[in-house]
Amino acid sequence: MATGFIGERSVRLLRVCSDRGWERCPGIIQFSKRSELLMPHVNRIGSGLNHHQAQSNQYMVKAGDTLARIARQHGVSTQQLLEANPQIRNPNLIHAGQMLNLPARVGGTQPARRGNALSGLTEATGNGRASDWDRFQNNPNQRLMRRGQRGPDIAALQGRLTELGYMTEAQRRTGPGIFGSLTERAVTRFQRDHGLTVDGVVGPQTRSSLGARQAAPAAAPPEAPANVENTEAVVPNRTLKWGNVGPDVAGLQKALVETGYMTAEEMNRGTGMFGRLTDRSVKAFQRAWNLSVDGVVGPQTQGALRRALAGETPPQPEVRTNRTQAAEGTTDTRAWLPVNAPRTNQVGNRSAANYNAVLDQFSVGNNPRYARRRGNTYCNIFVWDATRAMGAEIPHWVDQQGRPAEVGARGAWEMDANDTHRWLENQGRSQGWRKVSAAEAQRMANTGHPVVASWRNPGGIGHIAMVRPSAGEMQIAQAGARNFNEGSLRRGFGNAAGATEFFVND
C-alpha cells in the first residue's frame, strides 16, 4: 500500500481530525493488512509529516492492552493519557488498532517538531498564550468566533480557556488555532457557568466575560475511575447530571447498584460516565422516592440516596385502591405517553402486598386509558405502566438496537405485544428479566417480584399480562380484548394459555 503525497485540502482535513479525534476520520488514517498505521506525507513547503514522526507521539493499541498498561509503558499517568485523548469516552473500552496520542513525560516535554503540520499551524496562528487574549478581546472589530474557524484569535481563545481550566493543555495542543468540538465544548461550559447564552459562539458578552478578572476557573477534569470492582458506593457532594464524568459519578453508579436501581452490567458499560443508563436509573430512584423526576442528582436526591444506602425503604403514599377507581395520574388516554403512578413496588421494598396494591391502583377493569377504542387494545401499555411503577420497566419505546428510548426520540419506535415478547427474549436479560417456569413465576410473584405472562402470536400481535401473587391457581391482571383486575390465565389467554411463557425481574 503506498501513501504518496496529498494536497492542501487533505492537510486541512488532517488538522481538523486532530481536533475531532482520529477515530472520527477513518478516511484520513489507512491501515495495511498488518494494521500498521501509514500516515500520509504532507506536500507543502516547510511541512513533512511522515509516519515515523507521527509514531513518536502516538501509540497503536494492541490486543490485551489497557490504558493503565500503556501509561506505565510510556512513563505517564492514566489521567495524563486520558487528557491527551479526549476522544475516549469509556476508559475501560479501547480496541486493537486504535491510535492514542502520547502526552509529554513528567518533567519533560515533547514539542511539535519543525516541519510538523500542526507545528506549522501554531507558528502561523500564535502560541495560544493566555496573554494573547487581551490583544484580541479589546479589539472593537473582533469577529464572532464559532466552530469551523481558525486563526491566531482562536489560538488566543484556547489559551484563555486553558488558563481558566475549561480546556486541558493536552486538549489545546490537539488543534491549536482550530475552533473544533473540544473548543466549542469548553466555550459552552464557560457560558453555562457564567449565566450567558449557551450557544458555543464567542460574541461580545462571552468575550467580555472571558476577559473579566472575576471569571471563576472551572474545576479540573476529574480522573476516571479504574474499574467497577474497586469503586465504593458514595453519595456525590456536587450536583450531577447527564454528561458529567468522574469518580463521583462512579460512586453514584455503585450506590444505585447497591440499592437495586442499576445493574453491575449497566455500570460496566460506562463506569464514571453519566449517560443514558445512569439517567434512567436515577429517574427510577427518584420515582420510587417520590422526588421530582428530572434525572438531576441534587440535594434532595442525594439525601434520599443516603437514606437508601442506610437501609431505609421508600415512603409509600396513601393510595386508596378499591379496584373500581383508578389512582390520580394513571388515566391519560394518550397511550403512547408514560404515566407516573403514585404507588410503587421498588427493589428493597417489594412484597406481595405492595405488588397487589400497585396493580390495584390502575383499576385496569374500568380505567379509560386501557379501554378498547378504534379497534385497538392496550395489553402492552398496562404492562408498561405496571412495570415502570415496580422499577423494572418493560419499555414501550425502544431504539433501533432494542434499548429503552425516550418517547418520540429520533429513530425510536413503539412495540406491540409480539415485539415486547421478542424484546424480553433478546434484550430482557440486560434489564434484569429472565424466562422461568410457571411454578417459578408464581413463587417469585408471591415474594413481590414483577412477573409477566406473554404469548407470541405467529399470526397476530400477541398478548401480555401481569401475574398476580396468589396462593392457589395463577391469577393475572390484564388489558386487552377483555380488561380485568384479577382472573385466571385461561380467561385472559384462552386456548393460548398452554403456550404462554413467563418472565420474572430479579
Coordinates of C-alpha atoms in Angstrom, one line a residue:
M1 CA 0.0 0.0 0.0
A2 CA 1.5 3.4 -1.0
T3 CA 0.6 6.6 0.6
G4 CA 2.2 9.1 -1.8
F5 CA 1.7 12.9 -1.3
I6 CA -1.5 14.7 -0.6
G7 CA -2.7 18.2 -1.3
E8 CA -3.5 21.2 0.9
R9 CA -7.2 20.1 1.3
S10 CA -6.0 16.9 2.9
V11 CA -3.7 18.8 5.2
R12 CA -6.7 20.8 6.4
L13 CA -8.7 17.6 6.9
L14 CA -5.8 16.2 8.9
R15 CA -5.7 19.1 11.2
V16 CA -9.5 19.1 11.7
C17 CA -9.3 15.3 12.5
S18 CA -6.7 16.1 15.1
D19 CA -9.2 18.3 16.9
R20 CA -12.2 16.0 16.5
G21 CA -10.4 12.7 17.3
W22 CA -8.8 10.4 14.8
E23 CA -11.4 7.6 15.1
R24 CA -14.0 10.0 13.6
C25 CA -11.9 10.4 10.4
P26 CA -11.4 6.8 9.0
G27 CA -10.8 8.2 5.5
I28 CA -7.6 10.0 6.7
I29 CA -6.0 7.1 8.5
Q30 CA -5.4 3.9 6.5
F31 CA -4.4 0.5 7.8
S32 CA -2.5 -2.2 6.0
K33 CA -3.3 -5.9 6.4
R34 CA -1.0 -5.9 9.4
S35 CA -2.7 -2.9 10.9
E36 CA 0.4 -0.8 10.5
L37 CA -0.5 2.9 10.5
L38 CA 0.6 4.7 7.3
M39 CA 0.3 8.4 7.9
P40 CA 0.2 10.4 4.7
H41 CA 3.1 12.7 3.8
V42 CA 2.2 16.3 3.7
N43 CA 3.0 18.1 0.4
R44 CA 3.6 21.6 1.5
I45 CA 6.6 24.0 2.0
G46 CA 8.1 23.6 5.4
S47 CA 5.9 20.6 6.3
G48 CA 6.7 16.9 6.1
L49 CA 4.6 14.9 8.5
N50 CA 5.6 11.3 7.8
H51 CA 4.5 8.2 9.8
H52 CA 7.8 8.0 11.6
Q53 CA 7.3 11.4 13.1
A54 CA 3.6 10.7 13.9
Q55 CA 4.6 7.5 15.7
S56 CA 6.9 9.3 18.1
N57 CA 3.9 11.0 19.7
Q58 CA 1.3 8.2 19.1
Y59 CA 0.8 4.6 20.0
M60 CA -1.3 1.9 18.3
V61 CA -3.3 -0.2 20.8
K62 CA -2.5 -3.9 20.7
A63 CA -4.7 -6.8 21.7
G64 CA -4.7 -7.1 25.5
D65 CA -3.7 -3.5 26.1
T66 CA -5.3 -1.4 28.8
L67 CA -4.9 2.3 29.4
A68 CA -3.1 1.7 32.7
R69 CA -0.6 -0.6 30.9
I70 CA 0.1 1.8 28.1
A71 CA 0.6 4.7 30.6
R72 CA 3.1 2.6 32.6
Q73 CA 5.0 1.7 29.4
H74 CA 5.4 5.4 28.4
G75 CA 6.1 6.8 31.9
V76 CA 2.9 8.8 32.3
S77 CA -0.2 8.5 34.4
T78 CA -3.5 7.1 33.2
Q79 CA -5.1 10.6 33.8
Q80 CA -2.5 12.2 31.6
L81 CA -3.2 9.7 28.9
L82 CA -6.9 10.3 29.1
E83 CA -6.4 14.1 28.9
A84 CA -4.3 13.6 25.8
N85 CA -7.1 11.6 24.2
P86 CA -10.4 13.4 24.8
Q87 CA -12.0 11.2 22.1
I88 CA -12.0 8.3 24.6
R89 CA -15.5 8.2 26.1
N90 CA -15.1 5.0 28.1
P91 CA -11.7 4.4 29.7
N92 CA -12.5 0.7 30.0
L93 CA -13.1 0.3 26.3
I94 CA -10.2 0.6 23.9
H95 CA -9.7 -1.6 20.9
A96 CA -6.7 -3.0 18.9
G97 CA -5.7 -0.8 16.1
Q98 CA -6.9 2.4 17.8
M99 CA -4.4 5.3 17.8
L100 CA -3.6 7.1 21.0
N101 CA -1.9 10.4 21.5
L102 CA 1.0 10.2 23.9
P103 CA 1.4 13.1 26.4
A104 CA 4.8 14.5 27.4
R105 CA 6.5 12.6 30.2
V106 CA 6.5 14.1 33.6
G107 CA 9.5 16.5 33.9
G108 CA 10.0 16.7 30.1
T109 CA 8.3 18.0 27.0
Q110 CA 7.5 16.7 23.6
P111 CA 7.3 19.9 21.5
A112 CA 5.9 19.7 18.0
R113 CA 8.8 19.3 15.6
R114 CA 9.6 21.8 13.0
G115 CA 8.1 20.6 9.8
N116 CA 5.1 19.0 11.6
A117 CA 1.8 20.1 10.0
L118 CA 0.4 21.1 13.4
S119 CA 3.5 23.0 14.4
G120 CA 3.3 24.9 11.2
L121 CA -0.3 25.9 12.1
T122 CA 0.9 27.0 15.5
E123 CA 3.6 29.2 14.0
A124 CA 1.0 30.7 11.7
T125 CA -1.7 31.4 14.3
G126 CA 0.2 32.2 17.5
N127 CA 1.2 30.1 20.5
G128 CA -2.2 30.4 22.3
R129 CA -0.8 32.1 25.4
A130 CA -3.4 33.5 27.7
S131 CA -1.6 36.8 27.5
D132 CA -2.5 37.0 23.8
W133 CA -6.2 37.2 24.8
D134 CA -6.1 40.8 25.9
R135 CA -4.9 41.8 22.4
F136 CA -8.0 40.2 20.8
Q137 CA -10.7 40.8 23.3
N138 CA -10.1 44.6 23.3
N139 CA -10.2 44.8 19.5
P140 CA -13.6 46.6 18.7
N141 CA -13.6 44.9 15.3
Q142 CA -13.1 41.4 16.7
R143 CA -15.2 38.8 14.8
L144 CA -17.6 36.4 16.3
M145 CA -15.8 33.2 16.9
R146 CA -17.6 29.9 16.2
R147 CA -16.9 26.3 15.3
G148 CA -15.1 25.8 12.0
Q149 CA -13.0 28.9 12.2
R150 CA -9.2 29.1 12.6
G151 CA -6.6 31.8 13.2
P152 CA -4.5 33.5 15.9
D153 CA -7.6 34.7 17.7
I154 CA -8.8 31.1 18.1
A155 CA -5.4 30.1 19.5
A156 CA -5.6 33.0 22.0
L157 CA -9.2 31.9 22.9
Q158 CA -7.9 28.4 23.6
G159 CA -5.1 29.8 25.7
R160 CA -7.6 31.8 27.8
L161 CA -9.9 28.7 28.2
T162 CA -6.9 26.7 29.3
E163 CA -5.9 29.3 31.8
L164 CA -9.4 29.3 33.3
G165 CA -9.5 25.5 33.5
Y166 CA -12.1 24.9 30.7
M167 CA -9.6 23.1 28.5
T168 CA -6.6 21.0 29.4
E169 CA -3.2 21.7 27.9
A170 CA -3.4 18.4 26.0
Q171 CA -6.7 19.3 24.5
R172 CA -5.4 22.7 23.4
R173 CA -2.5 21.0 21.7
T174 CA -4.7 18.7 19.6
G175 CA -5.9 21.6 17.5
P176 CA -4.2 24.9 18.2
G177 CA -5.9 27.7 16.4
I178 CA -8.8 25.5 15.2
F179 CA -12.2 26.0 16.6
G180 CA -13.4 22.4 16.8
S181 CA -15.6 20.3 19.0
L182 CA -13.3 20.5 22.0
T183 CA -13.1 24.3 21.9
E184 CA -16.9 24.5 21.4
R185 CA -17.5 22.3 24.4
A186 CA -15.2 24.4 26.5
V187 CA -17.0 27.6 25.4
T188 CA -20.4 26.2 26.2
R189 CA -19.3 25.1 29.6
F190 CA -17.9 28.6 30.3
Q191 CA -21.2 30.2 29.1
R192 CA -23.3 27.9 31.3
D193 CA -21.1 28.5 34.4
H194 CA -21.4 32.3 33.9
G195 CA -25.1 32.7 33.1
L196 CA -24.5 33.5 29.4
T197 CA -26.5 32.4 26.4
V198 CA -25.2 28.8 25.8
D199 CA -24.7 28.7 22.0
G200 CA -20.9 27.9 21.7
V201 CA -20.3 31.2 19.9
V202 CA -17.9 33.8 21.3
G203 CA -19.6 37.1 20.9
P204 CA -19.2 40.4 22.8
Q205 CA -20.7 39.2 26.1
T206 CA -18.8 35.9 26.2
R207 CA -15.6 37.7 25.1
S208 CA -16.0 40.3 27.8
S209 CA -16.7 37.7 30.5
L210 CA -13.7 35.7 29.4
G211 CA -11.5 38.8 29.9
A212 CA -13.0 39.8 33.3
R213 CA -10.8 39.3 36.3
Q214 CA -13.7 37.7 38.3
A215 CA -14.2 34.9 35.8
A216 CA -14.0 31.8 38.0
P217 CA -11.9 28.9 36.8
A218 CA -13.6 25.7 36.3
A219 CA -12.7 22.6 38.3
A220 CA -10.1 20.4 36.7
P221 CA -11.5 17.5 34.8
P222 CA -11.9 14.6 37.2
E223 CA -9.9 11.4 36.9
A224 CA -11.9 8.5 35.5
P225 CA -12.2 5.5 37.9
A226 CA -10.1 2.4 37.2
N227 CA -12.8 -0.3 37.4
V228 CA -16.2 -1.3 38.9
E229 CA -14.8 -3.7 41.4
N230 CA -12.7 -1.1 43.2
T231 CA -15.4 1.5 43.2
E232 CA -17.2 2.4 46.5
A233 CA -20.8 3.5 46.8
V234 CA -20.6 7.2 47.5
V235 CA -23.2 9.9 47.5
P236 CA -21.8 12.8 45.5
N237 CA -21.2 16.2 47.1
R238 CA -21.8 18.2 43.8
T239 CA -24.9 18.2 41.7
L240 CA -24.6 15.5 39.0
K241 CA -26.5 15.2 35.7
W242 CA -26.2 13.7 32.2
G243 CA -22.8 14.5 30.7
N244 CA -20.8 14.6 34.0
V245 CA -17.7 12.3 34.2
G246 CA -15.5 11.4 37.2
P247 CA -15.1 9.2 40.2
D248 CA -18.1 10.7 42.0
V249 CA -20.2 9.5 39.1
A250 CA -18.8 6.1 39.5
G251 CA -19.6 6.3 43.3
L252 CA -23.2 7.3 42.4
Q253 CA -23.5 4.4 40.0
K254 CA -22.2 1.9 42.6
A255 CA -24.8 3.4 45.1
L256 CA -27.5 2.8 42.5
V257 CA -26.3 -0.8 42.0
E258 CA -26.3 -1.5 45.8
T259 CA -29.8 0.0 46.2
G260 CA -31.1 -2.1 43.2
Y261 CA -31.8 0.7 40.7
M262 CA -28.9 -0.2 38.3
T263 CA -27.2 -3.4 37.4
A264 CA -23.4 -4.1 37.5
E265 CA -23.6 -4.8 33.8
E266 CA -25.1 -1.4 33.1
M267 CA -22.4 0.3 35.3
N268 CA -19.7 -1.6 33.4
R269 CA -20.9 -0.1 30.1
G270 CA -19.8 3.4 31.2
T271 CA -18.2 3.4 34.6
G272 CA -17.8 7.0 35.8
M273 CA -19.8 8.4 32.9
F274 CA -23.3 9.9 33.4
G275 CA -25.1 8.8 30.3
R276 CA -28.4 7.2 29.3
L277 CA -28.3 4.2 31.6
T278 CA -27.4 6.3 34.7
D279 CA -30.0 8.9 33.8
R280 CA -32.7 6.2 33.6
S281 CA -31.6 4.6 36.9
V282 CA -31.6 8.0 38.7
K283 CA -35.1 8.7 37.4
A284 CA -36.3 5.3 38.6
F285 CA -34.8 6.1 42.1
Q286 CA -36.5 9.5 42.1
R287 CA -39.8 8.0 41.1
A288 CA -39.6 5.4 43.9
W289 CA -38.8 8.0 46.5
N290 CA -41.5 10.4 45.3
L291 CA -39.0 13.1 44.2
S292 CA -39.0 15.4 41.2
V293 CA -38.2 13.0 38.3
D294 CA -35.6 15.1 36.4
G295 CA -32.5 12.9 36.3
V296 CA -30.5 15.5 38.2
V297 CA -28.8 14.3 41.4
G298 CA -29.2 17.4 43.6
P299 CA -29.6 17.8 47.4
Q300 CA -33.0 16.1 47.7
T301 CA -31.9 13.1 45.6
Q302 CA -28.6 12.9 47.5
G303 CA -30.4 12.9 50.8
A304 CA -32.7 10.1 49.7
L305 CA -29.8 8.1 48.4
R306 CA -28.0 8.4 51.8
R307 CA -31.2 7.0 53.5
A308 CA -31.4 4.2 50.9
L309 CA -27.8 3.2 51.5
A310 CA -28.5 3.2 55.3
G311 CA -31.3 0.6 54.7
E312 CA -34.4 2.8 54.7
T313 CA -37.2 2.0 52.2
P314 CA -39.0 4.5 50.0
P315 CA -42.1 6.1 51.7
Q316 CA -45.3 4.8 50.3
P317 CA -48.1 7.4 49.6
E318 CA -51.6 6.8 50.9
V319 CA -53.4 5.4 47.9
R320 CA -56.9 4.2 48.1
T321 CA -57.1 1.1 45.8
N322 CA -60.6 -0.4 45.7
R323 CA -60.1 -1.7 42.1
T324 CA -63.0 0.4 40.9
Q325 CA -61.4 3.8 40.8
A326 CA -58.0 4.5 39.2
A327 CA -55.5 6.5 41.1
E328 CA -54.8 10.0 40.2
G329 CA -52.3 10.3 37.3
T330 CA -53.0 6.9 35.8
T331 CA -55.8 7.7 33.4
D332 CA -54.2 9.5 30.5
T333 CA -55.7 8.1 27.3
R334 CA -52.7 9.2 25.2
A335 CA -51.4 5.6 25.5
W336 CA -48.1 6.4 23.8
L337 CA -47.1 8.6 26.8
P338 CA -45.9 7.1 30.1
V339 CA -47.7 7.7 33.4
N340 CA -46.2 8.1 36.9
A341 CA -48.3 6.0 39.3
P342 CA -48.2 7.1 42.9
R343 CA -47.8 3.6 44.4
T344 CA -44.6 1.7 43.7
N345 CA -43.1 -1.7 44.4
Q346 CA -39.4 -0.9 44.1
V347 CA -36.3 -3.0 44.9
G348 CA -35.8 -3.1 48.6
N349 CA -39.5 -2.6 49.3
R350 CA -41.0 -5.4 47.4
S351 CA -43.7 -7.6 48.8
A352 CA -46.9 -9.4 47.7
A353 CA -49.0 -6.7 49.4
N354 CA -47.1 -3.9 47.6
Y355 CA -47.3 -5.8 44.3
N356 CA -51.1 -6.1 44.6
A357 CA -51.5 -2.5 45.6
V358 CA -49.5 -1.4 42.6
L359 CA -51.8 -3.3 40.2
D360 CA -55.0 -2.3 42.0
Q361 CA -54.2 1.5 41.6
F362 CA -54.5 1.2 37.9
S363 CA -58.1 -0.3 38.2
V364 CA -57.4 -1.8 34.8
G365 CA -61.0 -3.1 34.5
N366 CA -62.5 0.4 34.1
N367 CA -59.6 2.7 33.5
P368 CA -60.2 4.8 30.3
R369 CA -56.5 4.6 29.5
Y370 CA -56.9 0.9 28.6
A371 CA -60.4 0.9 27.2
R372 CA -60.7 -0.6 23.7
R373 CA -61.1 2.2 21.1
R374 CA -61.0 2.2 17.3
G375 CA -60.2 -1.5 17.3
N376 CA -57.0 -1.0 19.4
T377 CA -56.3 -2.9 22.7
Y378 CA -53.7 -1.9 25.2
C379 CA -52.3 -5.0 27.0
N380 CA -48.7 -3.9 26.4
I381 CA -49.4 -0.4 27.7
F382 CA -50.8 -1.7 31.0
V383 CA -47.7 -3.9 31.4
W384 CA -45.5 -0.9 30.6
D385 CA -47.2 1.2 33.3
A386 CA -47.2 -1.5 35.9
T387 CA -43.5 -2.5 35.4
R388 CA -42.5 1.2 35.5
A389 CA -44.1 1.5 38.9
M390 CA -42.1 -1.5 40.0
G391 CA -38.7 -0.2 38.9
A392 CA -38.5 -2.9 36.3
E393 CA -39.8 -1.2 33.2
I394 CA -40.7 -3.2 30.1
P395 CA -40.4 -0.4 27.6
H396 CA -42.9 0.7 25.0
W397 CA -40.4 2.8 23.1
V398 CA -37.1 1.4 22.0
D399 CA -34.3 2.5 19.7
Q400 CA -33.0 0.5 16.7
Q401 CA -30.9 -1.7 18.9
G402 CA -33.8 -2.5 21.2
R403 CA -32.7 -0.3 24.0
P404 CA -35.3 1.6 26.0
A405 CA -35.8 5.1 24.5
E406 CA -37.4 8.4 25.3
V407 CA -40.9 9.0 23.8
G408 CA -40.6 10.1 20.2
A409 CA -36.8 10.1 20.3
R410 CA -35.1 10.1 16.9
G411 CA -35.1 6.5 15.4
A412 CA -37.3 5.2 18.3
W413 CA -40.4 3.2 17.7
E414 CA -43.3 1.7 19.7
M415 CA -43.6 -2.0 20.4
D416 CA -46.7 -4.1 20.2
A417 CA -47.2 -7.3 22.3
N418 CA -45.3 -9.5 19.9
D419 CA -42.4 -7.1 19.8
T420 CA -42.4 -7.0 23.6
H421 CA -42.2 -10.8 23.7
R422 CA -39.2 -10.7 21.4
W423 CA -37.6 -7.9 23.5
L424 CA -38.0 -10.0 26.6
E425 CA -36.3 -12.9 24.9
N426 CA -33.4 -10.9 23.3
Q427 CA -32.9 -7.8 25.4
G428 CA -34.7 -8.5 28.6
R429 CA -31.8 -10.1 30.4
S430 CA -29.8 -6.8 30.2
Q431 CA -32.7 -5.2 32.1
G432 CA -33.0 -7.9 34.7
W433 CA -35.6 -10.1 33.1
R434 CA -35.3 -13.8 32.6
K435 CA -37.6 -16.6 31.4
V436 CA -38.9 -19.0 34.1
S437 CA -41.3 -21.9 34.5
A438 CA -44.9 -21.3 35.6
A439 CA -44.2 -22.6 39.1
E440 CA -41.1 -20.3 39.5
A441 CA -43.1 -17.4 38.1
Q442 CA -45.8 -17.8 40.8
R443 CA -43.2 -18.3 43.5
M444 CA -41.4 -15.1 42.5
A445 CA -44.7 -13.1 42.2
N446 CA -45.6 -14.2 45.8
T447 CA -42.4 -12.6 47.0
G448 CA -43.2 -9.3 45.3
H449 CA -41.1 -9.7 42.1
P450 CA -42.6 -8.4 38.9
V451 CA -43.8 -11.3 36.7
V452 CA -45.4 -11.2 33.3
A453 CA -47.2 -13.9 31.2
S454 CA -46.6 -13.5 27.5
W455 CA -47.7 -15.2 24.3
R456 CA -46.1 -14.5 20.9
N457 CA -48.8 -14.9 18.2
P458 CA -47.3 -16.0 14.9
G459 CA -50.3 -14.7 13.0
G460 CA -51.2 -11.6 15.1
I461 CA -50.0 -9.2 17.7
G462 CA -49.8 -11.5 20.7
H463 CA -50.8 -10.8 24.3
I464 CA -49.1 -10.0 27.6
A465 CA -50.4 -9.7 31.2
M466 CA -49.2 -9.2 34.8
V467 CA -49.1 -12.3 37.0
R468 CA -50.5 -11.6 40.5
P469 CA -49.4 -13.0 43.8
S470 CA -51.7 -16.0 44.5
A471 CA -51.8 -19.0 46.9
G472 CA -53.9 -21.1 44.5
E473 CA -54.5 -21.1 40.8
M474 CA -52.4 -18.5 38.9
Q475 CA -54.2 -15.1 38.6
I476 CA -53.4 -12.3 36.2
A477 CA -54.4 -8.6 35.7
Q478 CA -54.7 -7.6 32.1
A479 CA -55.8 -5.1 29.5
G480 CA -56.8 -6.4 26.0
A481 CA -60.0 -7.7 24.4
R482 CA -61.2 -8.0 28.0
N483 CA -59.9 -5.8 30.8
F484 CA -60.0 -7.2 34.3
N485 CA -58.1 -6.7 37.5
E486 CA -58.0 -10.4 38.5
G487 CA -58.8 -13.5 36.7
S488 CA -57.4 -16.9 35.6
L489 CA -54.7 -17.3 32.9
R490 CA -57.2 -19.1 30.7
R491 CA -59.6 -16.3 30.9
G492 CA -57.0 -13.9 29.6
F493 CA -55.2 -16.1 27.1
G494 CA -57.9 -18.6 26.1
N495 CA -56.6 -21.5 24.0
A496 CA -53.1 -19.9 24.0
A497 CA -52.8 -20.4 27.8
G498 CA -50.8 -23.6 27.3
A499 CA -48.3 -21.7 25.0
T500 CA -47.8 -18.8 27.4
E501 CA -44.3 -18.1 28.6
F502 CA -43.3 -16.4 31.9
F503 CA -40.6 -13.8 32.6
V504 CA -39.5 -12.5 36.0
N505 CA -37.5 -9.5 37.1
D506 CA -34.9 -10.2 39.8

